[in-house]
């Protein structure tokens, strides 16, 4: 039926018939189902433009036909934001063909890149020219710069370089009317009114289509040291973070925490990985990274001083320090494998929360106790970006029980318990994954009414017809 819709011929004329996919062209699961397999939608068509002008023309066609658009990059998002609803009436606007790296401006320390460029491709292109593009996350082999910007992605280097928002100096955006805003200035200072780029960053495809961005790049560090440390408690991890800031200053580029159970899932599902500690050797682990712009000696001197202080104060009980880049990658790989191992373990209830770092140990103690009281035997897969006060406080069904049934029956109540506590601790219910359609009702419940009203006004002003990613976020 969908192949008959009158918009399809217009779309084919814009991007070429081979880049308009419908059911007749084969299996569209990769575009219609979210990464976590939480929902399967149905698209009217998947459209794959290759230039900004094509994106603008597609948007204008959708406006003319009153057809809603779902922008999509690598479809690695965690909150069902980049897939269509089940109506079969929405066009998926997949941007992965719009993927050129336009320029690297060495003097300005910026790179200008199209939205569909895969993050790892950009990292590698910058590295080949001696620069660092610091955004780093386990999905980097398939997530795109447009998706990173639209979700304001975090990842493992935020403690030093900030979220994607902090890395962005300019944007090119196709508006909901199909006009192009050319905002790729690359300026570090520009106070000519509202800073529009910040409206689109983190807007999850609800305000405009990001087609390109000018992003900060940095000199490559000359030395990097990575440690995998065992800790007696979460309090100790917070103490270690304080010491790391004191000793390493801006050299602290990664600080990730994992509970023993989370590491155990990697051990179980990826037995080929070498984990430096035995099961249950310690309740908590931290992956810590020091990047140095001076020299290997400078890096080692600082890192050793940090480790010495940490042992003396009892905040680490044991640690492995990578001897070379391959070992450092292997240690990072353990941390990056946690979400994949958790997905293998079965369906789970994810929470991507942020809190003041200082309040995290008290939150976790209180939350663990409350959940254990409600759900005896419940398994908590707790890990995340402690350096940014961001935990992935995930809840998995008790061992031997049906994960799917637990999710169906308990997700609502588990979420309420967790988010009510997050609110009591003045935290956020979404630190980095965003809202999508999964947390839309939660946003409405937990966000301050005045803030929600402002967000709705912005949406109405920029997308009055409500054609951009309807049903997501608001
Ligand atoms: P998609 O999933 O395709 O889209 C995400 C959202 O952005 C959707 O709302 C979509 O409509 C919108 N969008 C996409 N492209 C555009 C565009 N060009 N213009 C406008 N809107 C657009 N996230 C983190 O923050 N930190 C992590 O550490 C992290 N680790 C991850 C690890 C794994 C294994 C996986 C699977 C995911 C992880 N994520 C993480 C989540 C996800 O990878 C990020 O949110 C990523 O930024 C999404 O990029 P994408 O290209 O896949 O976007
Ligand atoms: C991570 O930090 O590993 C990601 O945000 C993904 C996840 O939490 O599943
Ligand atoms: Zn994360």
PDB file of C-alpha atoms in Angstrom, residues 51-303:
ATOM      1  CA  UNK A  51      23.606  16.435  -0.189  1.00  0.00           C
ATOM      2  CA  UNK A  52      22.212  19.308   1.856  1.00  0.00           C
ATOM      3  CA  UNK A  53      20.175  20.471  -1.140  1.00  0.00           C
ATOM      4  CA  UNK A  54      18.621  17.026  -1.434  1.00  0.00           C
ATOM      5  CA  UNK A  55      17.759  17.060   2.276  1.00  0.00           C
ATOM      6  CA  UNK A  56      16.110  20.461   1.873  1.00  0.00           C
ATOM      7  CA  UNK A  57      14.128  19.278  -1.153  1.00  0.00           C
ATOM      8  CA  UNK A  58      12.990  16.141   0.720  1.00  0.00           C
ATOM      9  CA  UNK A  59      11.804  18.282   3.639  1.00  0.00           C
ATOM     10  CA  UNK A  60       9.917  20.616   1.285  1.00  0.00           C
ATOM     11  CA  UNK A  61       8.238  17.617  -0.357  1.00  0.00           C
ATOM     12  CA  UNK A  62       7.212  16.280   3.060  1.00  0.00           C
ATOM     13  CA  UNK A  63       5.833  19.703   4.030  1.00  0.00           C
ATOM     14  CA  UNK A  64       3.830  19.846   0.795  1.00  0.00           C
ATOM     15  CA  UNK A  65       2.388  16.367   1.420  1.00  0.00           C
ATOM     16  CA  UNK A  66       2.081  16.856   5.209  1.00  0.00           C
ATOM     17  CA  UNK A  67       4.227  13.781   5.775  1.00  0.00           C
ATOM     18  CA  UNK A  68       6.211  13.459   8.999  1.00  0.00           C
ATOM     19  CA  UNK A  69       9.983  12.887   8.951  1.00  0.00           C
ATOM     20  CA  UNK A  70      12.161  10.847  11.285  1.00  0.00           C
ATOM     21  CA  UNK A  71      15.827  11.875  10.996  1.00  0.00           C
ATOM     22  CA  UNK A  72      18.177   8.929  11.365  1.00  0.00           C
ATOM     23  CA  UNK A  73      21.946   8.514  11.552  1.00  0.00           C
ATOM     24  CA  UNK A  74      23.493   5.216  12.652  1.00  0.00           C
ATOM     25  CA  UNK A  75      20.346   4.166  14.560  1.00  0.00           C
ATOM     26  CA  UNK A  76      22.391   3.381  17.680  1.00  0.00           C
ATOM     27  CA  UNK A  77      20.336   5.594  20.001  1.00  0.00           C
ATOM     28  CA  UNK A  78      19.157   4.142  23.287  1.00  0.00           C
ATOM     29  CA  UNK A  79      15.720   5.733  23.651  1.00  0.00           C
ATOM     30  CA  UNK A  80      13.814   4.844  20.459  1.00  0.00           C
ATOM     31  CA  UNK A  81      14.323   8.250  18.871  1.00  0.00           C
ATOM     32  CA  UNK A  82      15.414   7.437  15.327  1.00  0.00           C
ATOM     33  CA  UNK A  83      12.799   4.916  14.200  1.00  0.00           C
ATOM     34  CA  UNK A  84       9.289   5.548  12.855  1.00  0.00           C
ATOM     35  CA  UNK A  85       6.067   4.807  14.699  1.00  0.00           C
ATOM     36  CA  UNK A  86       3.880   1.887  13.638  1.00  0.00           C
ATOM     37  CA  UNK A  87       1.543   3.927  11.411  1.00  0.00           C
ATOM     38  CA  UNK A  88       3.410   3.409   8.145  1.00  0.00           C
ATOM     39  CA  UNK A  89       2.968   7.125   7.416  1.00  0.00           C
ATOM     40  CA  UNK A  90       6.399   8.515   8.418  1.00  0.00           C
ATOM     41  CA  UNK A  91       9.419   8.928   6.168  1.00  0.00           C
ATOM     42  CA  UNK A  92      12.760   7.892   7.671  1.00  0.00           C
ATOM     43  CA  UNK A  93      15.333  10.446   6.554  1.00  0.00           C
ATOM     44  CA  UNK A  94      18.543   8.468   6.773  1.00  0.00           C
ATOM     45  CA  UNK A  95      21.601  10.727   6.532  1.00  0.00           C
ATOM     46  CA  UNK A  96      24.400   8.199   6.178  1.00  0.00           C
ATOM     47  CA  UNK A  97      25.098   9.068   2.504  1.00  0.00           C
ATOM     48  CA  UNK A  98      25.753  12.675   3.518  1.00  0.00           C
ATOM     49  CA  UNK A  99      29.123  11.735   4.941  1.00  0.00           C
ATOM     50  CA  UNK A 100      31.983  13.821   3.568  1.00  0.00           C
ATOM     51  CA  UNK A 101      34.664  15.429   5.672  1.00  0.00           C
ATOM     52  CA  UNK A 102      34.627  18.845   4.020  1.00  0.00           C
ATOM     53  CA  UNK A 103      37.745  20.510   5.481  1.00  0.00           C
ATOM     54  CA  UNK A 104      40.245  20.378   8.291  1.00  0.00           C
ATOM     55  CA  UNK A 105      41.343  23.909   9.231  1.00  0.00           C
ATOM     56  CA  UNK A 106      44.621  23.379  11.056  1.00  0.00           C
ATOM     57  CA  UNK A 107      45.118  27.002  12.102  1.00  0.00           C
ATOM     58  CA  UNK A 108      41.595  27.247  13.468  1.00  0.00           C
ATOM     59  CA  UNK A 109      41.776  23.743  14.991  1.00  0.00           C
ATOM     60  CA  UNK A 110      38.437  22.773  13.456  1.00  0.00           C
ATOM     61  CA  UNK A 111      37.025  20.149  11.164  1.00  0.00           C
ATOM     62  CA  UNK A 112      33.900  20.616   9.060  1.00  0.00           C
ATOM     63  CA  UNK A 113      32.066  17.389   8.466  1.00  0.00           C
ATOM     64  CA  UNK A 114      28.716  16.209   7.145  1.00  0.00           C
ATOM     65  CA  UNK A 115      26.110  14.761   9.454  1.00  0.00           C
ATOM     66  CA  UNK A 116      26.199  11.194   8.187  1.00  0.00           C
ATOM     67  CA  UNK A 117      29.936  10.726   8.706  1.00  0.00           C
ATOM     68  CA  UNK A 118      30.561   7.831  11.095  1.00  0.00           C
ATOM     69  CA  UNK A 119      32.275   9.006  14.275  1.00  0.00           C
ATOM     70  CA  UNK A 120      35.182   6.566  13.943  1.00  0.00           C
ATOM     71  CA  UNK A 121      35.803   7.675  10.358  1.00  0.00           C
ATOM     72  CA  UNK A 122      36.135  11.247  11.598  1.00  0.00           C
ATOM     73  CA  UNK A 123      38.412  10.235  14.497  1.00  0.00           C
ATOM     74  CA  UNK A 124      40.673   8.351  12.070  1.00  0.00           C
ATOM     75  CA  UNK A 125      40.747  11.164   9.497  1.00  0.00           C
ATOM     76  CA  UNK A 126      41.757  13.660  12.186  1.00  0.00           C
ATOM     77  CA  UNK A 127      44.374  11.275  13.627  1.00  0.00           C
ATOM     78  CA  UNK A 128      45.876  10.815  10.152  1.00  0.00           C
ATOM     79  CA  UNK A 129      46.571  14.557  10.115  1.00  0.00           C
ATOM     80  CA  UNK A 130      47.957  14.573  13.664  1.00  0.00           C
ATOM     81  CA  UNK A 131      44.820  15.791  15.432  1.00  0.00           C
ATOM     82  CA  UNK A 132      42.494  14.404  18.032  1.00  0.00           C
ATOM     83  CA  UNK A 133      38.740  14.481  17.680  1.00  0.00           C
ATOM     84  CA  UNK A 134      37.992  13.492  21.252  1.00  0.00           C
ATOM     85  CA  UNK A 135      34.373  12.301  21.199  1.00  0.00           C
ATOM     86  CA  UNK A 136      34.529   8.589  21.974  1.00  0.00           C
ATOM     87  CA  UNK A 137      31.824   6.020  22.641  1.00  0.00           C
ATOM     88  CA  UNK A 138      31.392   2.299  22.166  1.00  0.00           C
ATOM     89  CA  UNK A 139      29.025   2.848  19.232  1.00  0.00           C
ATOM     90  CA  UNK A 140      31.641   4.920  17.354  1.00  0.00           C
ATOM     91  CA  UNK A 141      31.945   2.375  14.536  1.00  0.00           C
ATOM     92  CA  UNK A 142      28.354   3.068  13.476  1.00  0.00           C
ATOM     93  CA  UNK A 143      26.965   6.214  15.141  1.00  0.00           C
ATOM     94  CA  UNK A 144      27.149   9.428  13.107  1.00  0.00           C
ATOM     95  CA  UNK A 145      28.150  12.994  13.833  1.00  0.00           C
ATOM     96  CA  UNK A 146      24.581  14.165  13.159  1.00  0.00           C
ATOM     97  CA  UNK A 147      23.243  11.665  15.690  1.00  0.00           C
ATOM     98  CA  UNK A 148      25.948  12.641  18.172  1.00  0.00           C
ATOM     99  CA  UNK A 149      24.955  16.293  17.860  1.00  0.00           C
ATOM    100  CA  UNK A 150      21.224  15.631  17.871  1.00  0.00           C
ATOM    101  CA  UNK A 151      21.582  13.669  21.131  1.00  0.00           C
ATOM    102  CA  UNK A 152      24.425  15.774  22.548  1.00  0.00           C
ATOM    103  CA  UNK A 153      26.263  12.497  23.103  1.00  0.00           C
ATOM    104  CA  UNK A 154      28.647  12.115  26.017  1.00  0.00           C
ATOM    105  CA  UNK A 155      30.928   9.096  26.066  1.00  0.00           C
ATOM    106  CA  UNK A 156      34.215   8.442  27.798  1.00  0.00           C
ATOM    107  CA  UNK A 157      36.210  11.663  27.297  1.00  0.00           C
ATOM    108  CA  UNK A 158      33.704  14.173  28.637  1.00  0.00           C
ATOM    109  CA  UNK A 159      35.614  14.719  31.874  1.00  0.00           C
ATOM    110  CA  UNK A 160      38.257  16.570  29.821  1.00  0.00           C
ATOM    111  CA  UNK A 161      36.611  17.662  26.538  1.00  0.00           C
ATOM    112  CA  UNK A 162      32.932  18.012  27.401  1.00  0.00           C
ATOM    113  CA  UNK A 163      29.856  16.660  25.641  1.00  0.00           C
ATOM    114  CA  UNK A 164      29.335  16.940  21.877  1.00  0.00           C
ATOM    115  CA  UNK A 165      27.823  20.377  22.514  1.00  0.00           C
ATOM    116  CA  UNK A 166      31.158  21.662  23.832  1.00  0.00           C
ATOM    117  CA  UNK A 167      32.915  20.372  20.711  1.00  0.00           C
ATOM    118  CA  UNK A 168      30.627  22.169  18.268  1.00  0.00           C
ATOM    119  CA  UNK A 169      31.387  25.647  16.936  1.00  0.00           C
ATOM    120  CA  UNK A 170      28.924  25.805  14.072  1.00  0.00           C
ATOM    121  CA  UNK A 171      26.109  23.980  12.302  1.00  0.00           C
ATOM    122  CA  UNK A 172      24.411  23.729   8.959  1.00  0.00           C
ATOM    123  CA  UNK A 173      20.746  22.892   9.422  1.00  0.00           C
ATOM    124  CA  UNK A 174      17.758  22.281   7.165  1.00  0.00           C
ATOM    125  CA  UNK A 175      14.766  23.828   8.873  1.00  0.00           C
ATOM    126  CA  UNK A 176      11.295  22.327   9.158  1.00  0.00           C
ATOM    127  CA  UNK A 177      10.307  24.524   6.205  1.00  0.00           C
ATOM    128  CA  UNK A 178      13.090  23.132   4.019  1.00  0.00           C
ATOM    129  CA  UNK A 179      15.322  26.209   4.173  1.00  0.00           C
ATOM    130  CA  UNK A 180      19.047  25.948   4.853  1.00  0.00           C
ATOM    131  CA  UNK A 181      20.641  27.791   7.786  1.00  0.00           C
ATOM    132  CA  UNK A 182      24.360  28.217   6.961  1.00  0.00           C
ATOM    133  CA  UNK A 183      25.870  28.447  10.451  1.00  0.00           C
ATOM    134  CA  UNK A 184      29.251  26.792   9.844  1.00  0.00           C
ATOM    135  CA  UNK A 185      31.259  29.737  11.111  1.00  0.00           C
ATOM    136  CA  UNK A 186      33.883  27.993  13.224  1.00  0.00           C
ATOM    137  CA  UNK A 187      33.985  31.097  15.421  1.00  0.00           C
ATOM    138  CA  UNK A 188      34.946  30.818  19.068  1.00  0.00           C
ATOM    139  CA  UNK A 189      33.328  34.135  19.851  1.00  0.00           C
ATOM    140  CA  UNK A 190      30.053  35.323  18.362  1.00  0.00           C
ATOM    141  CA  UNK A 191      27.538  37.212  20.459  1.00  0.00           C
ATOM    142  CA  UNK A 192      25.200  38.286  17.682  1.00  0.00           C
ATOM    143  CA  UNK A 193      21.999  37.309  19.419  1.00  0.00           C
ATOM    144  CA  UNK A 194      20.586  33.881  20.287  1.00  0.00           C
ATOM    145  CA  UNK A 195      23.072  31.081  19.777  1.00  0.00           C
ATOM    146  CA  UNK A 196      20.947  28.951  17.448  1.00  0.00           C
ATOM    147  CA  UNK A 197      23.395  26.062  17.342  1.00  0.00           C
ATOM    148  CA  UNK A 198      22.543  25.213  20.934  1.00  0.00           C
ATOM    149  CA  UNK A 199      18.852  24.896  20.063  1.00  0.00           C
ATOM    150  CA  UNK A 200      19.558  22.165  17.541  1.00  0.00           C
ATOM    151  CA  UNK A 201      22.185  20.312  19.593  1.00  0.00           C
ATOM    152  CA  UNK A 202      20.342  17.826  21.781  1.00  0.00           C
ATOM    153  CA  UNK A 203      17.018  18.464  20.021  1.00  0.00           C
ATOM    154  CA  UNK A 204      16.813  14.822  18.816  1.00  0.00           C
ATOM    155  CA  UNK A 205      15.581  15.691  15.332  1.00  0.00           C
ATOM    156  CA  UNK A 206      12.552  17.588  16.579  1.00  0.00           C
ATOM    157  CA  UNK A 207      13.595  21.103  15.481  1.00  0.00           C
ATOM    158  CA  UNK A 208      15.659  20.742  12.307  1.00  0.00           C
ATOM    159  CA  UNK A 209      17.861  18.402  10.300  1.00  0.00           C
ATOM    160  CA  UNK A 210      21.563  18.817  11.027  1.00  0.00           C
ATOM    161  CA  UNK A 211      23.423  18.401   7.728  1.00  0.00           C
ATOM    162  CA  UNK A 212      26.962  19.469   8.704  1.00  0.00           C
ATOM    163  CA  UNK A 213      28.977  20.787  11.624  1.00  0.00           C
ATOM    164  CA  UNK A 214      32.204  22.588  12.392  1.00  0.00           C
ATOM    165  CA  UNK A 215      33.833  20.875  15.344  1.00  0.00           C
ATOM    166  CA  UNK A 216      36.849  21.474  17.576  1.00  0.00           C
ATOM    167  CA  UNK A 217      39.928  19.319  17.147  1.00  0.00           C
ATOM    168  CA  UNK A 218      42.943  19.137  19.458  1.00  0.00           C
ATOM    169  CA  UNK A 219      46.618  18.304  19.250  1.00  0.00           C
ATOM    170  CA  UNK A 220      47.204  14.576  19.788  1.00  0.00           C
ATOM    171  CA  UNK A 221      48.558  13.827  23.270  1.00  0.00           C
ATOM    172  CA  UNK A 222      52.167  12.614  23.186  1.00  0.00           C
ATOM    173  CA  UNK A 223      51.672  10.056  25.944  1.00  0.00           C
ATOM    174  CA  UNK A 224      48.689   8.194  27.322  1.00  0.00           C
ATOM    175  CA  UNK A 225      48.502   6.002  30.414  1.00  0.00           C
ATOM    176  CA  UNK A 226      45.566   3.802  31.273  1.00  0.00           C
ATOM    177  CA  UNK A 227      44.942   1.975  34.530  1.00  0.00           C
ATOM    178  CA  UNK A 228      42.326  -0.557  35.575  1.00  0.00           C
ATOM    179  CA  UNK A 229      42.030  -0.243  39.343  1.00  0.00           C
ATOM    180  CA  UNK A 230      40.207  -2.255  42.001  1.00  0.00           C
ATOM    181  CA  UNK A 231      38.417  -0.263  44.693  1.00  0.00           C
ATOM    182  CA  UNK A 232      36.819  -1.184  47.999  1.00  0.00           C
ATOM    183  CA  UNK A 233      33.753   1.058  47.630  1.00  0.00           C
ATOM    184  CA  UNK A 234      32.026   3.689  45.549  1.00  0.00           C
ATOM    185  CA  UNK A 235      33.100   6.276  48.145  1.00  0.00           C
ATOM    186  CA  UNK A 236      36.660   5.272  47.332  1.00  0.00           C
ATOM    187  CA  UNK A 237      35.965   5.867  43.630  1.00  0.00           C
ATOM    188  CA  UNK A 238      34.801   9.410  44.353  1.00  0.00           C
ATOM    189  CA  UNK A 239      37.876   9.951  46.489  1.00  0.00           C
ATOM    190  CA  UNK A 240      40.088   8.623  43.677  1.00  0.00           C
ATOM    191  CA  UNK A 241      38.432  11.014  41.243  1.00  0.00           C
ATOM    192  CA  UNK A 242      39.313  13.933  43.516  1.00  0.00           C
ATOM    193  CA  UNK A 243      42.930  12.760  43.677  1.00  0.00           C
ATOM    194  CA  UNK A 244      43.030  12.287  39.894  1.00  0.00           C
ATOM    195  CA  UNK A 245      41.857  15.869  39.359  1.00  0.00           C
ATOM    196  CA  UNK A 246      44.512  17.135  41.801  1.00  0.00           C
ATOM    197  CA  UNK A 247      47.380  15.153  40.298  1.00  0.00           C
ATOM    198  CA  UNK A 248      46.547  15.124  36.599  1.00  0.00           C
ATOM    199  CA  UNK A 249      44.680  18.400  36.086  1.00  0.00           C
ATOM    200  CA  UNK A 250      43.635  18.625  32.424  1.00  0.00           C
ATOM    201  CA  UNK A 251      45.544  15.364  31.820  1.00  0.00           C
ATOM    202  CA  UNK A 252      42.610  13.420  33.280  1.00  0.00           C
ATOM    203  CA  UNK A 253      40.814  12.307  30.119  1.00  0.00           C
ATOM    204  CA  UNK A 254      38.812   9.307  31.315  1.00  0.00           C
ATOM    205  CA  UNK A 255      37.306   8.130  34.569  1.00  0.00           C
ATOM    206  CA  UNK A 256      34.841   5.250  34.255  1.00  0.00           C
ATOM    207  CA  UNK A 257      33.410   3.155  37.048  1.00  0.00           C
ATOM    208  CA  UNK A 258      32.034  -0.407  36.921  1.00  0.00           C
ATOM    209  CA  UNK A 259      30.503  -2.566  39.612  1.00  0.00           C
ATOM    210  CA  UNK A 260      31.876  -6.101  39.854  1.00  0.00           C
ATOM    211  CA  UNK A 261      28.606  -7.506  38.472  1.00  0.00           C
ATOM    212  CA  UNK A 262      28.914  -5.396  35.315  1.00  0.00           C
ATOM    213  CA  UNK A 263      32.483  -6.625  34.756  1.00  0.00           C
ATOM    214  CA  UNK A 264      31.244 -10.164  35.423  1.00  0.00           C
ATOM    215  CA  UNK A 265      28.825  -9.880  32.497  1.00  0.00           C
ATOM    216  CA  UNK A 266      31.750  -9.108  30.178  1.00  0.00           C
ATOM    217  CA  UNK A 267      33.635 -12.107  31.619  1.00  0.00           C
ATOM    218  CA  UNK A 268      30.597 -14.316  31.002  1.00  0.00           C
ATOM    219  CA  UNK A 269      29.626 -13.182  27.502  1.00  0.00           C
ATOM    220  CA  UNK A 270      33.045 -12.331  26.070  1.00  0.00           C
ATOM    221  CA  UNK A 271      35.292 -15.011  27.614  1.00  0.00           C
ATOM    222  CA  UNK A 272      38.028 -14.190  25.082  1.00  0.00           C
ATOM    223  CA  UNK A 273      38.649 -10.863  26.852  1.00  0.00           C
ATOM    224  CA  UNK A 274      41.354 -10.858  29.505  1.00  0.00           C
ATOM    225  CA  UNK A 275      40.035  -9.211  32.630  1.00  0.00           C
ATOM    226  CA  UNK A 276      42.843  -8.330  35.024  1.00  0.00           C
ATOM    227  CA  UNK A 277      40.987  -9.368  38.177  1.00  0.00           C
ATOM    228  CA  UNK A 278      39.187 -12.564  39.169  1.00  0.00           C
ATOM    229  CA  UNK A 279      35.412 -12.647  39.699  1.00  0.00           C
ATOM    230  CA  UNK A 280      34.402 -10.951  42.959  1.00  0.00           C
ATOM    231  CA  UNK A 281      37.988  -9.840  43.632  1.00  0.00           C
ATOM    232  CA  UNK A 282      36.681  -6.357  44.372  1.00  0.00           C
ATOM    233  CA  UNK A 283      33.246  -4.692  44.468  1.00  0.00           C
ATOM    234  CA  UNK A 284      34.200  -1.802  42.174  1.00  0.00           C
ATOM    235  CA  UNK A 285      36.598  -1.050  39.351  1.00  0.00           C
ATOM    236  CA  UNK A 286      37.701   2.160  37.676  1.00  0.00           C
ATOM    237  CA  UNK A 287      39.267   2.703  34.261  1.00  0.00           C
ATOM    238  CA  UNK A 288      41.392   5.798  34.489  1.00  0.00           C
ATOM    239  CA  UNK A 289      43.205   7.595  31.663  1.00  0.00           C
ATOM    240  CA  UNK A 290      45.929  10.222  31.728  1.00  0.00           C
ATOM    241  CA  UNK A 291      46.791  12.042  28.500  1.00  0.00           C
ATOM    242  CA  UNK A 292      49.883  14.204  28.432  1.00  0.00           C
ATOM    243  CA  UNK A 293      50.952  16.872  25.989  1.00  0.00           C
ATOM    244  CA  UNK A 294      54.547  17.091  27.294  1.00  0.00           C
ATOM    245  CA  UNK A 295      56.287  13.726  27.416  1.00  0.00           C
ATOM    246  CA  UNK A 296      56.097  10.094  28.455  1.00  0.00           C
ATOM    247  CA  UNK A 297      58.279  10.875  31.499  1.00  0.00           C
ATOM    248  CA  UNK A 298      56.053  13.735  32.575  1.00  0.00           C
ATOM    249  CA  UNK A 299      53.001  11.495  32.188  1.00  0.00           C
ATOM    250  CA  UNK A 300      54.541   8.642  34.196  1.00  0.00           C
ATOM    251  CA  UNK A 301      55.774  10.903  37.014  1.00  0.00           C
ATOM    252  CA  UNK A 302      52.311  12.351  37.525  1.00  0.00           C
ATOM    253  CA  UNK A 303      50.517   9.047  37.148  1.00  0.00           C
TER     254      UNK A 303
END
